[in-house]
Coordinates of C-alpha atoms (C1' of nucleotides) in Angstrom, one line a residue:
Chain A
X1 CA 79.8 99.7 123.3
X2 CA 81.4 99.6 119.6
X3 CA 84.3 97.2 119.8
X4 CA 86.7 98.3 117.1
X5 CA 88.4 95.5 114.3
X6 CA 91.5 95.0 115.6
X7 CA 90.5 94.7 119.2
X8 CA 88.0 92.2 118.5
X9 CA 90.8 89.4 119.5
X10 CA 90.8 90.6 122.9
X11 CA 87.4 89.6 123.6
X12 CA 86.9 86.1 123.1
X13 CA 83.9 84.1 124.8
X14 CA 82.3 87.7 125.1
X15 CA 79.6 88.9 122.9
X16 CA 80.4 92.1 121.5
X17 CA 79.0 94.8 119.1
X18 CA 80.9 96.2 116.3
X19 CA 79.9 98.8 113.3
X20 CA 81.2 99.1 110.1
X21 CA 80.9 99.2 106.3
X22 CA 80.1 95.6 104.5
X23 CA 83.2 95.0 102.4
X24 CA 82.8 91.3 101.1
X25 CA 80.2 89.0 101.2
X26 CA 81.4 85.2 100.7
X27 CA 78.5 83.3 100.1
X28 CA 79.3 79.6 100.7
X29 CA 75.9 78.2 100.6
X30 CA 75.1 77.4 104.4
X31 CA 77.8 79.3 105.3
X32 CA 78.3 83.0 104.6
X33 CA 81.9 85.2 105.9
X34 CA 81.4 88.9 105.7
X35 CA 83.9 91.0 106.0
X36 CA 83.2 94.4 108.3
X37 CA 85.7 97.2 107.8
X38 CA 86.0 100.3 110.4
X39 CA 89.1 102.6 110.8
X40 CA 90.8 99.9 112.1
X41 CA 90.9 97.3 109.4
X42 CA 88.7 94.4 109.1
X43 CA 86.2 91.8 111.1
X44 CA 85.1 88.6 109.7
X45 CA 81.6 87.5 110.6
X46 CA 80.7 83.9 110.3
X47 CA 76.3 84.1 109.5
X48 CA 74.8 80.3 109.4
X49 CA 71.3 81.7 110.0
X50 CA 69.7 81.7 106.7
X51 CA 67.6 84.8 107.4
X52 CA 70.6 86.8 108.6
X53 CA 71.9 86.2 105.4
X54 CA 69.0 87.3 103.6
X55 CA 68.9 90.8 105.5
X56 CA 72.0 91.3 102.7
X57 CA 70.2 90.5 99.5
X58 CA 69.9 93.1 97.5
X59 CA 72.4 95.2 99.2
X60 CA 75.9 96.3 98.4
X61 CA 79.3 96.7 99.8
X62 CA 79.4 100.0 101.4
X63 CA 76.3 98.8 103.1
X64 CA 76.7 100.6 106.7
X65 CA 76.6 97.6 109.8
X66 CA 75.8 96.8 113.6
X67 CA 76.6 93.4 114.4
X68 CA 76.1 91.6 117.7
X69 CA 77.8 88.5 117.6
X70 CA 80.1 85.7 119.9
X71 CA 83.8 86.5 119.4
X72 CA 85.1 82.9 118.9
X73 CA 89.1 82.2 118.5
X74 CA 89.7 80.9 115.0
X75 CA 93.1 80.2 113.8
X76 CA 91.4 80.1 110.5
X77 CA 90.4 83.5 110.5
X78 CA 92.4 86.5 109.8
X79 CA 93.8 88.4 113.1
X80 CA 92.9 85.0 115.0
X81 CA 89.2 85.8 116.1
X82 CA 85.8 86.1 114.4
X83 CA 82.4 86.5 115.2
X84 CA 79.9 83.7 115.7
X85 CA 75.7 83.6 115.5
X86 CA 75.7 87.3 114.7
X87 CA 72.5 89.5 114.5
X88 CA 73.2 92.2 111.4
X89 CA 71.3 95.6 111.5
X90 CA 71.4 97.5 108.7
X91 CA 71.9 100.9 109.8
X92 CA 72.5 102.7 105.9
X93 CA 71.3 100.4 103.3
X94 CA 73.4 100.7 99.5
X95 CA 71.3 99.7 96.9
X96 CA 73.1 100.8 93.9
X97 CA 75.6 98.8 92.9
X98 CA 79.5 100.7 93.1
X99 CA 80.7 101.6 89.6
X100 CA 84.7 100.0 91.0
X101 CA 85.2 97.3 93.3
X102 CA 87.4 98.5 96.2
X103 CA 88.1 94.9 98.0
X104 CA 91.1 94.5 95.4
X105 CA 94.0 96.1 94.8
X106 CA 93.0 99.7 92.7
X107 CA 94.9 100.4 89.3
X108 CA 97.4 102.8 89.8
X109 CA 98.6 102.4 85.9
X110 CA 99.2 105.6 84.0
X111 CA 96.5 105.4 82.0
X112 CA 94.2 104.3 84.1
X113 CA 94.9 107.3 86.7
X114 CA 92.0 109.1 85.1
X115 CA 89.9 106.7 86.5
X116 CA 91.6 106.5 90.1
X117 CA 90.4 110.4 90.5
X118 CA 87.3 109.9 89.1
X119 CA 86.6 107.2 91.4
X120 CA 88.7 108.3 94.3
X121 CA 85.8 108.8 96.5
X122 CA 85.3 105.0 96.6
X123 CA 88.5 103.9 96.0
X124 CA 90.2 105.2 99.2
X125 CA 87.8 102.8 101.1
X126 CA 90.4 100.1 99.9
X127 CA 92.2 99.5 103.0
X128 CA 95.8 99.5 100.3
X129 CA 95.2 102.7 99.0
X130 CA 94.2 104.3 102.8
X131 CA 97.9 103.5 104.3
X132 CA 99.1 106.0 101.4
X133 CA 97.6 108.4 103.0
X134 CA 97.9 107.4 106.3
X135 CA 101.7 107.2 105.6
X136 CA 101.4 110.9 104.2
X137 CA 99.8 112.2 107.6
X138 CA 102.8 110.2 109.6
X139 CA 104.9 112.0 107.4
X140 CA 104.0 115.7 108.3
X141 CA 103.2 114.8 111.9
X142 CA 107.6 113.4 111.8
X143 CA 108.2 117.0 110.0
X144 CA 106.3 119.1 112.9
X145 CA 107.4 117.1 115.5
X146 CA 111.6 117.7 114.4
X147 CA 110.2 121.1 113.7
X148 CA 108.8 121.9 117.0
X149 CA 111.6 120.5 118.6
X150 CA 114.1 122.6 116.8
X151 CA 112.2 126.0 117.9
X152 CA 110.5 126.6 114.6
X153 CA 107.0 128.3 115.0
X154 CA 104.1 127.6 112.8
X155 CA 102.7 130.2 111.2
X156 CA 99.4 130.2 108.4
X157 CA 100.1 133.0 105.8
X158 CA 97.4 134.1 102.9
X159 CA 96.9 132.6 100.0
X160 CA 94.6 135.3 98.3
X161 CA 97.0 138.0 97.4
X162 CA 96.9 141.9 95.9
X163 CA 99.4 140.5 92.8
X164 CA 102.2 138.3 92.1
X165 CA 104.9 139.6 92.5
X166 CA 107.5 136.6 93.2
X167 CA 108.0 136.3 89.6
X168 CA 108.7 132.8 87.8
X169 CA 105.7 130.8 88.1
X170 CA 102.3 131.5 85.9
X171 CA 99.7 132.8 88.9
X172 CA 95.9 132.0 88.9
X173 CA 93.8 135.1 88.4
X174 CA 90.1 135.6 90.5
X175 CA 87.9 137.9 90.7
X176 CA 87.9 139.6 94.8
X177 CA 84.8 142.1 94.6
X178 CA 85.7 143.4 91.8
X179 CA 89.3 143.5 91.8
X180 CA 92.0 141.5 90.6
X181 CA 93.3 139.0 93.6
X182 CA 96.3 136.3 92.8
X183 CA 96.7 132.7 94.3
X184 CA 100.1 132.5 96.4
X185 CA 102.5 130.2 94.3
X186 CA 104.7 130.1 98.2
X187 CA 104.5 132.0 100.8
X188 CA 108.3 133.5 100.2
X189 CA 107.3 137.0 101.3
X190 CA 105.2 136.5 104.5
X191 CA 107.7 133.2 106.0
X192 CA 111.0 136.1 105.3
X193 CA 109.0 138.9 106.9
X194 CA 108.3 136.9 109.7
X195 CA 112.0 135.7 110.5
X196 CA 112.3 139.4 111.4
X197 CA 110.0 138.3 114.5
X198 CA 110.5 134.5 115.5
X199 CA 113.8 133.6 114.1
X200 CA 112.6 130.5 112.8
X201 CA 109.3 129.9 111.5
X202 CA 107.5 127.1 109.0
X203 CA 104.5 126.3 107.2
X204 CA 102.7 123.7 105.9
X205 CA 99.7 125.0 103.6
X206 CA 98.9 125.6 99.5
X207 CA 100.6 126.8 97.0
X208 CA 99.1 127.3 93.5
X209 CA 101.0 127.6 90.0
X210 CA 99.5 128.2 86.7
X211 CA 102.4 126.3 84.7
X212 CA 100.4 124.7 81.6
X213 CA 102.6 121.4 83.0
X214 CA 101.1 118.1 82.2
X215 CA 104.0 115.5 83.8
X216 CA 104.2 113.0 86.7
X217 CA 105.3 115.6 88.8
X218 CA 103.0 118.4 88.5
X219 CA 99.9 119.6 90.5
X220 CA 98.2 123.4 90.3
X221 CA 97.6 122.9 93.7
X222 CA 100.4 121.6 95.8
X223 CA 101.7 121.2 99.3
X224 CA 104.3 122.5 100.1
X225 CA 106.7 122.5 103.4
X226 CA 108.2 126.6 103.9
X227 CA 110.5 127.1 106.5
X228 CA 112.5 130.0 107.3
X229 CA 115.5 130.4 109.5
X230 CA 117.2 133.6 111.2
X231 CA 120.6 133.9 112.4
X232 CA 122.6 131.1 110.4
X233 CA 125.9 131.3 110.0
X234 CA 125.8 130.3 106.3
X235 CA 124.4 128.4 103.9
X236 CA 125.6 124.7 105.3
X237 CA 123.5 125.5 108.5
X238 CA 120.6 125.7 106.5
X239 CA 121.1 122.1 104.2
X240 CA 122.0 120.5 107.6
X241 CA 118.8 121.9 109.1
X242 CA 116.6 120.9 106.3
X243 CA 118.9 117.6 106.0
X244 CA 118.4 116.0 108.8
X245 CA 114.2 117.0 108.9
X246 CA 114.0 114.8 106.0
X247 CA 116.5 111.8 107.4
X248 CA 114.4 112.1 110.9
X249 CA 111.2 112.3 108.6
X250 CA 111.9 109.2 106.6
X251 CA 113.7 107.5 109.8
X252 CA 110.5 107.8 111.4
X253 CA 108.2 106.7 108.5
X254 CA 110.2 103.5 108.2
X255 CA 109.8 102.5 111.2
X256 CA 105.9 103.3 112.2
X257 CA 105.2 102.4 108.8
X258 CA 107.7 99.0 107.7
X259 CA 104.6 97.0 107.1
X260 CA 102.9 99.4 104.9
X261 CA 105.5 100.0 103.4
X262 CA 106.4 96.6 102.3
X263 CA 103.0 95.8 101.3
X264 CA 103.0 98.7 98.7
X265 CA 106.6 97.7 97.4
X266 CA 108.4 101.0 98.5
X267 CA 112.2 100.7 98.0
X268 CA 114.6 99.9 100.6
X269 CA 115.7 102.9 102.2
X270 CA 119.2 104.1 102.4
X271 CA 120.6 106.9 104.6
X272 CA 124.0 108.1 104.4
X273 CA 126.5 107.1 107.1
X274 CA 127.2 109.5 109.6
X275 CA 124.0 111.8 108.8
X276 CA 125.6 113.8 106.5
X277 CA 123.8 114.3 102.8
X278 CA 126.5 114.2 100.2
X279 CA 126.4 117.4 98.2
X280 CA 127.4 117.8 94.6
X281 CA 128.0 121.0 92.6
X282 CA 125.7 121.6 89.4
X283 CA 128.8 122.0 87.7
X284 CA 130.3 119.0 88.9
X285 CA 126.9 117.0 88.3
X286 CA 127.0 117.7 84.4
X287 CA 130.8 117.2 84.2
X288 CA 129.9 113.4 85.5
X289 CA 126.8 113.4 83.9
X290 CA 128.3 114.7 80.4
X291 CA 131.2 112.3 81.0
X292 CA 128.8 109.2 81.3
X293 CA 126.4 110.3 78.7
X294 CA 129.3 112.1 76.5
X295 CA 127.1 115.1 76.4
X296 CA 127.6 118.5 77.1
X297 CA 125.5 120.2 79.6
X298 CA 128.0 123.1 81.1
X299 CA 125.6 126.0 79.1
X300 CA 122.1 124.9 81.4
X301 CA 121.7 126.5 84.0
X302 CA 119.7 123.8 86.1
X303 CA 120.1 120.1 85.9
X304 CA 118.1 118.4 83.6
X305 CA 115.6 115.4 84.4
X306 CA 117.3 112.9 83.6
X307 CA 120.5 113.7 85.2
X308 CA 118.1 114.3 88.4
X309 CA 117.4 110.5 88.2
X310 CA 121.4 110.1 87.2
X311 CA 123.2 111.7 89.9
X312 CA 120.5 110.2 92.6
X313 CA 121.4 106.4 91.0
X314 CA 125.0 107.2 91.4
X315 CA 124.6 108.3 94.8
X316 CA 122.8 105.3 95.9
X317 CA 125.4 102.9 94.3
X318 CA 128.3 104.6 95.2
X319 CA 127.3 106.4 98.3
X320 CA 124.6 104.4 99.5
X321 CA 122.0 107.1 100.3
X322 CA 119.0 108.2 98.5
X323 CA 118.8 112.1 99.3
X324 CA 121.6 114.1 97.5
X325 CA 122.4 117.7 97.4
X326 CA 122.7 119.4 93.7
X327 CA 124.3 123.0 95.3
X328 CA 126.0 126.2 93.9
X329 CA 123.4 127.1 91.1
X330 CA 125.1 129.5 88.4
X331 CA 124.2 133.4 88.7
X332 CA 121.7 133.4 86.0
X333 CA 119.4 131.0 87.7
X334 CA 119.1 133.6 90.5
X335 CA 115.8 135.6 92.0
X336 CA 115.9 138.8 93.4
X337 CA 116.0 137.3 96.7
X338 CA 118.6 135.1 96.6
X339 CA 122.3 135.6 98.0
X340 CA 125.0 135.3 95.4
X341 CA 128.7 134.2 96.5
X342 CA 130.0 136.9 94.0
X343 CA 133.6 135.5 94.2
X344 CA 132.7 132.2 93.1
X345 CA 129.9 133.5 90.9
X346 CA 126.8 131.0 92.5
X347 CA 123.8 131.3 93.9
X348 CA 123.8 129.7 97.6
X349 CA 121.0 127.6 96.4
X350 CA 120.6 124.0 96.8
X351 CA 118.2 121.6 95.4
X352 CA 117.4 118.3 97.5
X353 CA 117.3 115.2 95.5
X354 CA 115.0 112.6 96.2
X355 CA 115.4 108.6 94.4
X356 CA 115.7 110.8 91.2
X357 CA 113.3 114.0 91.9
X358 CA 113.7 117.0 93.2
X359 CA 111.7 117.5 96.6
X360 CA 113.1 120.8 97.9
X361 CA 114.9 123.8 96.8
X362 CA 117.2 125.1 100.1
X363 CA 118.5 128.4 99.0
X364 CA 120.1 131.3 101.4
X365 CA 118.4 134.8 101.5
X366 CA 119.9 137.8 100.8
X367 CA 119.0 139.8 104.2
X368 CA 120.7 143.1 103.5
X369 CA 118.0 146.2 102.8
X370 CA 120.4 148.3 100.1
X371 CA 121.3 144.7 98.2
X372 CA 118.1 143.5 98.1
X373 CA 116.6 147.0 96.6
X374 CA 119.3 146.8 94.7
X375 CA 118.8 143.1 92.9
X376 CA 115.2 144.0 92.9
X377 CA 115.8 147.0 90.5
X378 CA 118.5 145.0 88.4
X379 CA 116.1 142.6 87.8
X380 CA 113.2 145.4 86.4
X381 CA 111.1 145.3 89.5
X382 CA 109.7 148.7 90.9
X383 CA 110.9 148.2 94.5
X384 CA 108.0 151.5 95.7
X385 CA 105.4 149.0 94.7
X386 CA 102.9 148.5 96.9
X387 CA 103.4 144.3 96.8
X388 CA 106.6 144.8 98.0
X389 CA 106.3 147.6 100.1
X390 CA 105.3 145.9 103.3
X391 CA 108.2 143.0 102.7
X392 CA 110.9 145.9 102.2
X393 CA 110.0 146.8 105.5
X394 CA 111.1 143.5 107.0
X395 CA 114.4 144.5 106.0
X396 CA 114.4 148.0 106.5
X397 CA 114.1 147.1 109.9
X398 CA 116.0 144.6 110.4
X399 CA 116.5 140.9 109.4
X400 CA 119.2 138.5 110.4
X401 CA 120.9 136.7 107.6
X402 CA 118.1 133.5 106.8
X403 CA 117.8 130.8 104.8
X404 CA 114.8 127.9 104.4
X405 CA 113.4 125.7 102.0
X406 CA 110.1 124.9 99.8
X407 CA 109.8 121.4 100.0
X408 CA 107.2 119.7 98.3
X409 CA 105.1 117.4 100.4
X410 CA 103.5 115.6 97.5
X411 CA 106.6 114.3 96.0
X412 CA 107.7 113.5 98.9
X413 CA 105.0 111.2 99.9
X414 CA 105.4 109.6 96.0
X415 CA 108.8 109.0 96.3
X416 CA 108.8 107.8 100.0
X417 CA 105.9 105.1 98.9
X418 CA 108.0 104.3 94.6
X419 CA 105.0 105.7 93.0
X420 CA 105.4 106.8 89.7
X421 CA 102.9 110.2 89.7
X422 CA 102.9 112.9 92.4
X423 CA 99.1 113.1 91.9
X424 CA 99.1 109.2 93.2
X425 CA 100.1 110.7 96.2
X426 CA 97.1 113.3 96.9
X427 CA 93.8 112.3 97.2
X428 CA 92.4 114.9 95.1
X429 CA 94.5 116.2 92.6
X430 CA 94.4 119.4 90.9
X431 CA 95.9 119.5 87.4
X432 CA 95.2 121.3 84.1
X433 CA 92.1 119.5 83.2
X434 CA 90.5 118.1 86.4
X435 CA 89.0 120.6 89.1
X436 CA 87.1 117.5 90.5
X437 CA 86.5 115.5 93.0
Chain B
rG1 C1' 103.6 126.2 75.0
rG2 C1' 106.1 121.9 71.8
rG3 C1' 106.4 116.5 70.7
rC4 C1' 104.7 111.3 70.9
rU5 C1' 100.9 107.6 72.2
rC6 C1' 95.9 106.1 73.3
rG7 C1' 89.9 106.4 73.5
rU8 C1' 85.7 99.1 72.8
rA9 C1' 79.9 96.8 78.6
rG10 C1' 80.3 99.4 85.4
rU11 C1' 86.0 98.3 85.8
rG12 C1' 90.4 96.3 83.3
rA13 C1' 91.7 94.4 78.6
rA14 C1' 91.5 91.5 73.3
rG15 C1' 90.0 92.1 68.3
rU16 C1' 88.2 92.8 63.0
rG17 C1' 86.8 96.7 56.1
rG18 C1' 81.5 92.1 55.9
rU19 C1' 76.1 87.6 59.7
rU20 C1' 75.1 87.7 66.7
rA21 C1' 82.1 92.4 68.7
rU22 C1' 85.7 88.5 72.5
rC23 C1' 87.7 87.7 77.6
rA24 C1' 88.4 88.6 83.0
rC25 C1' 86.4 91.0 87.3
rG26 C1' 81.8 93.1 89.0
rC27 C1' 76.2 92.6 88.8
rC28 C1' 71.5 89.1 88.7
rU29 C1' 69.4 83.7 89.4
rC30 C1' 70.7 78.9 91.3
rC31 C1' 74.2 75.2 93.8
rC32 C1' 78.1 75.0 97.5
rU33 C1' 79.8 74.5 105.8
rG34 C1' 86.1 77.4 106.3
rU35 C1' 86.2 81.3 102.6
rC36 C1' 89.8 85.2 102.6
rA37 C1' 91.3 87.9 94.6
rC38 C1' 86.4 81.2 97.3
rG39 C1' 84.6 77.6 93.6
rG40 C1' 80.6 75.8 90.0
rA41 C1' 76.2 76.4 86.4
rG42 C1' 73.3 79.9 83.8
rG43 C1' 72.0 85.1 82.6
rA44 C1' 71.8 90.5 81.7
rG45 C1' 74.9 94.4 80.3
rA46 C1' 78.4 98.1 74.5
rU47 C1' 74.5 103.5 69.9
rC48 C1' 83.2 100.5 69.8
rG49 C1' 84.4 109.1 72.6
rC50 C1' 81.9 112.7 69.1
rC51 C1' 81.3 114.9 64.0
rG52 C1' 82.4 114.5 59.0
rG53 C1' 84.7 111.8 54.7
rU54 C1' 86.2 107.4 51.6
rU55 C1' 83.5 102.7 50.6
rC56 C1' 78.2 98.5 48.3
rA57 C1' 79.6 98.1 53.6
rA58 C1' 83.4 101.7 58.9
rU59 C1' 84.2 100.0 65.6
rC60 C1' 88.5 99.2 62.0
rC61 C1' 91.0 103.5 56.8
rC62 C1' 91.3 109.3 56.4
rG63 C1' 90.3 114.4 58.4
rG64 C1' 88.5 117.3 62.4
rU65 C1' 87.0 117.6 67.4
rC66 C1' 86.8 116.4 72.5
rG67 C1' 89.0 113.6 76.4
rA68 C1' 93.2 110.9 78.6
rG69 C1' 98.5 109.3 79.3
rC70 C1' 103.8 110.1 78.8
rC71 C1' 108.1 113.2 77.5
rC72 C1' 110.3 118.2 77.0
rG73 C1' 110.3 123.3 78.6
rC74 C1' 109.4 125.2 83.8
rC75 C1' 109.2 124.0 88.7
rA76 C1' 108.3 121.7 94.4

RNA sequence: GGGCUCGUAGUGAAGUGGUUAUCACGCCUCCCUGUCACGGAGGAGAUCGCCGGUUCAAUCCCGGUCGAGCCCGCCA
């Protein structure tokens, strides 16, 4: 039976089998360590018998292993136990050698990323670069698990569509038997049309955007978080909701995750008090901003970068909490579906800020069937268009006033971890120039 | 789409208008019984991104091109 790495300990005096990749030879003339890592982490063999040792000349790491060996307790040896007068078999041989070496810690510098993706097929065998992905998969499992509990149903919408027809975004164009299909930049349409069945509803899937962006917080392909909630009594219920996801999220992540975490330098993190995410007007947020920088920022009608990374700074000095809410976005940053507080002249749109990103917009829908047909024509859309035909009908027949959020999973994961590129937190990122790995 | 910066062994870097282009890691050979980024000795490995120009001479200077990174716009 395979004995995995980090149970190994629990069998001293007993001989045990174990499989695994070769991940470091340490020759030490008549005495040779080799490290063996499974999904568990590592083994260290201890081979004195010269002929054992030779069964490895010639091959490399990545070299797939049975050992039979003697567990032996060894203070010496990493996790307290190793294995003693082993018997290798070589059950995939590597006899190239690997263009990186993956038994130290992988470059993530800027310019060097280029390499990271090139090499990412090798590189994720370093057991450092696995727990950001590990700590990625915690991270959705923490959002389902709040989600489920909270009575939201998952749902999988398409992703190959007739047309855009959101607006915003640049789409991708393909070929669909010859037709013309689109690539979903969200699934807006499809998570609204089905409040009008289960209330509350999310989904974790693709969404694609065309934008000719080249930054450290762009992908073509990205993952995004959609929920969709029926029957709130404003727009508060809606940030609270989507709040305290992320608080339990993070919460969660800390804890399952503190070592990881340490080991890959990720900032302290800071909650605020009392659960409750401090929320900032955009106005308000370029008065302060403009009043620090003694610029004047009252004309845009979103915040800026930099005072992204401002206002987050202040509200971890001064408020001690890292997630900050930018609200009330002025009427011209407004989409056809959003709902406008025409008295104070905003959009009940909020933008979650994230150690100096933003990770999610939270707006409220407008739910009413004349209103939205309304906004839709105002903003030059032909509302008897067959894209939007089948969402009308979601209001026509009834939808309770919602509100959700597009949350993106990928900065969340590179902000949770301090890394400095969203694409360091996918394993196979899709930009402008690279369509592989 | 606009701006700025950068392309040198497999990887990461240094460097120069002029003889054999430097270093670290990795790789190969040998030595080494407690390594864990092991250590030591030796060795192989680079048409200096590509094309053109200036020059007696270009990896270096100039132009173009391709590729990469960062910022802005836009967004998650």
């Amino acid at each position: 039976m395979r004995i995995l790495s980090s149970d190994v300990s629990a069998h001293v005096g007993e001989q045990i089998h174990i499989e695994g990749w070769l991940h470091k030879k340490r020759l030490l003339g008549g005495l040779t360590f080799i490290n063996v890592r499974d999904r568990r982490g590592l083994t260290q063999v201890v081979i004195k018998d010269k002929e054992e040792i030779e069964k490895l000349r010639g091959l490399h790491i990545g070299t797939v292993l049975a050992v039979e060996g003697m567990v032996v307790e060894e203070p010496r040896a990493p996790g307290g136990a190793e294995l003693h007068d082993a018997t290798l078999t070589v059950l995939v041989p590597v006899t190239d050698e690997p263009p990186i070496e993956i038994d130290k810690p992988i470059q993530h510098k800027p310019e060097n990323l280029d390499t990271l993706f090139e090499y990412r097929v090798l590189n994720i065998r370093n057991l450092q670069e696995q727990k950001i992905f590990k700590i990625r998969g915690s991270l959705t499992r923490a959002i389902r698990n709040f989600l489920d509990e909270h009575e939201f149903t998952e749902i999988d919408t398409p992703k190959l569509l007739a047309e855009a027809t959101e607006g915003g975004a640049e789409v991708f164009q393909l070929d669909y038997f010859g037709k013309t299909a689109t690539l979903a930049q969200s699934p807006q349409f499809y998570k609204q049309i089905m409040v009008g069945a289960f209330e509350r509803v999310y989904e974790i899937g693709h969404s694609y955007r065309a934008e000719p962006s080249a930054t450290t917080r762009h992908l073509t392909e990205l993952t995004m978080l959609d929920i969709e909630m029926g029957f709130v009594s404003g727009h508060d219920e809606v940030l609270d909701m989507v709040g305290d996801m992320t608080q339990h999220a993070l919460k969660t992540i800390y804890e399952q995750h503190a070592d990881d975490l340490k080991s890959l330098n990720a900032p302290e993190l800071k909650l605020p008090e009392g659960g409750k995410i401090p929320r900032f007007t955009i106005a308000q947020i370029h008065e302060m901003y403009g009043k620090a920088n003694k610029i004047d920022l009252s004309n845009e009608k979103d915040l800026i970068p930099d005072e992204e990374k401002w206002i987050c700074e202040y509200a971890r000095k001064e408020l001690g909490t890292d997630l900050v809410y930018a609200t009330e976005f002025p009427i011209g940053a407004a989409k056809f579906y959003h709902k406008v507080d025409a008295e104070k002249g905003v959009v009940m749109w909020g933008d979650l800020l994230f150690r100096g990103l933003e990770i999610a917009t939270v707006p409220l829908r407008e739910n009413n069937y004349e209103t939205m047909v309304e906004q839709m024509t105002k903003a030059g859309l032909d509302v008897s268009h067959e894209g939007f035909k089948y969402y009308l009908q979601a209001f026509k027949y009834g939808l309770p006033m919602h509100g959700g959020c597009g949350f993106g999973i990928d900065r969340l994961v590179e902000k949770t971890i301090g890394l400095g590129n969203v694409k360091e937190a996918t394993l196979f990122p899709r930009d402008i120039n690279r369509l592989t790995p």
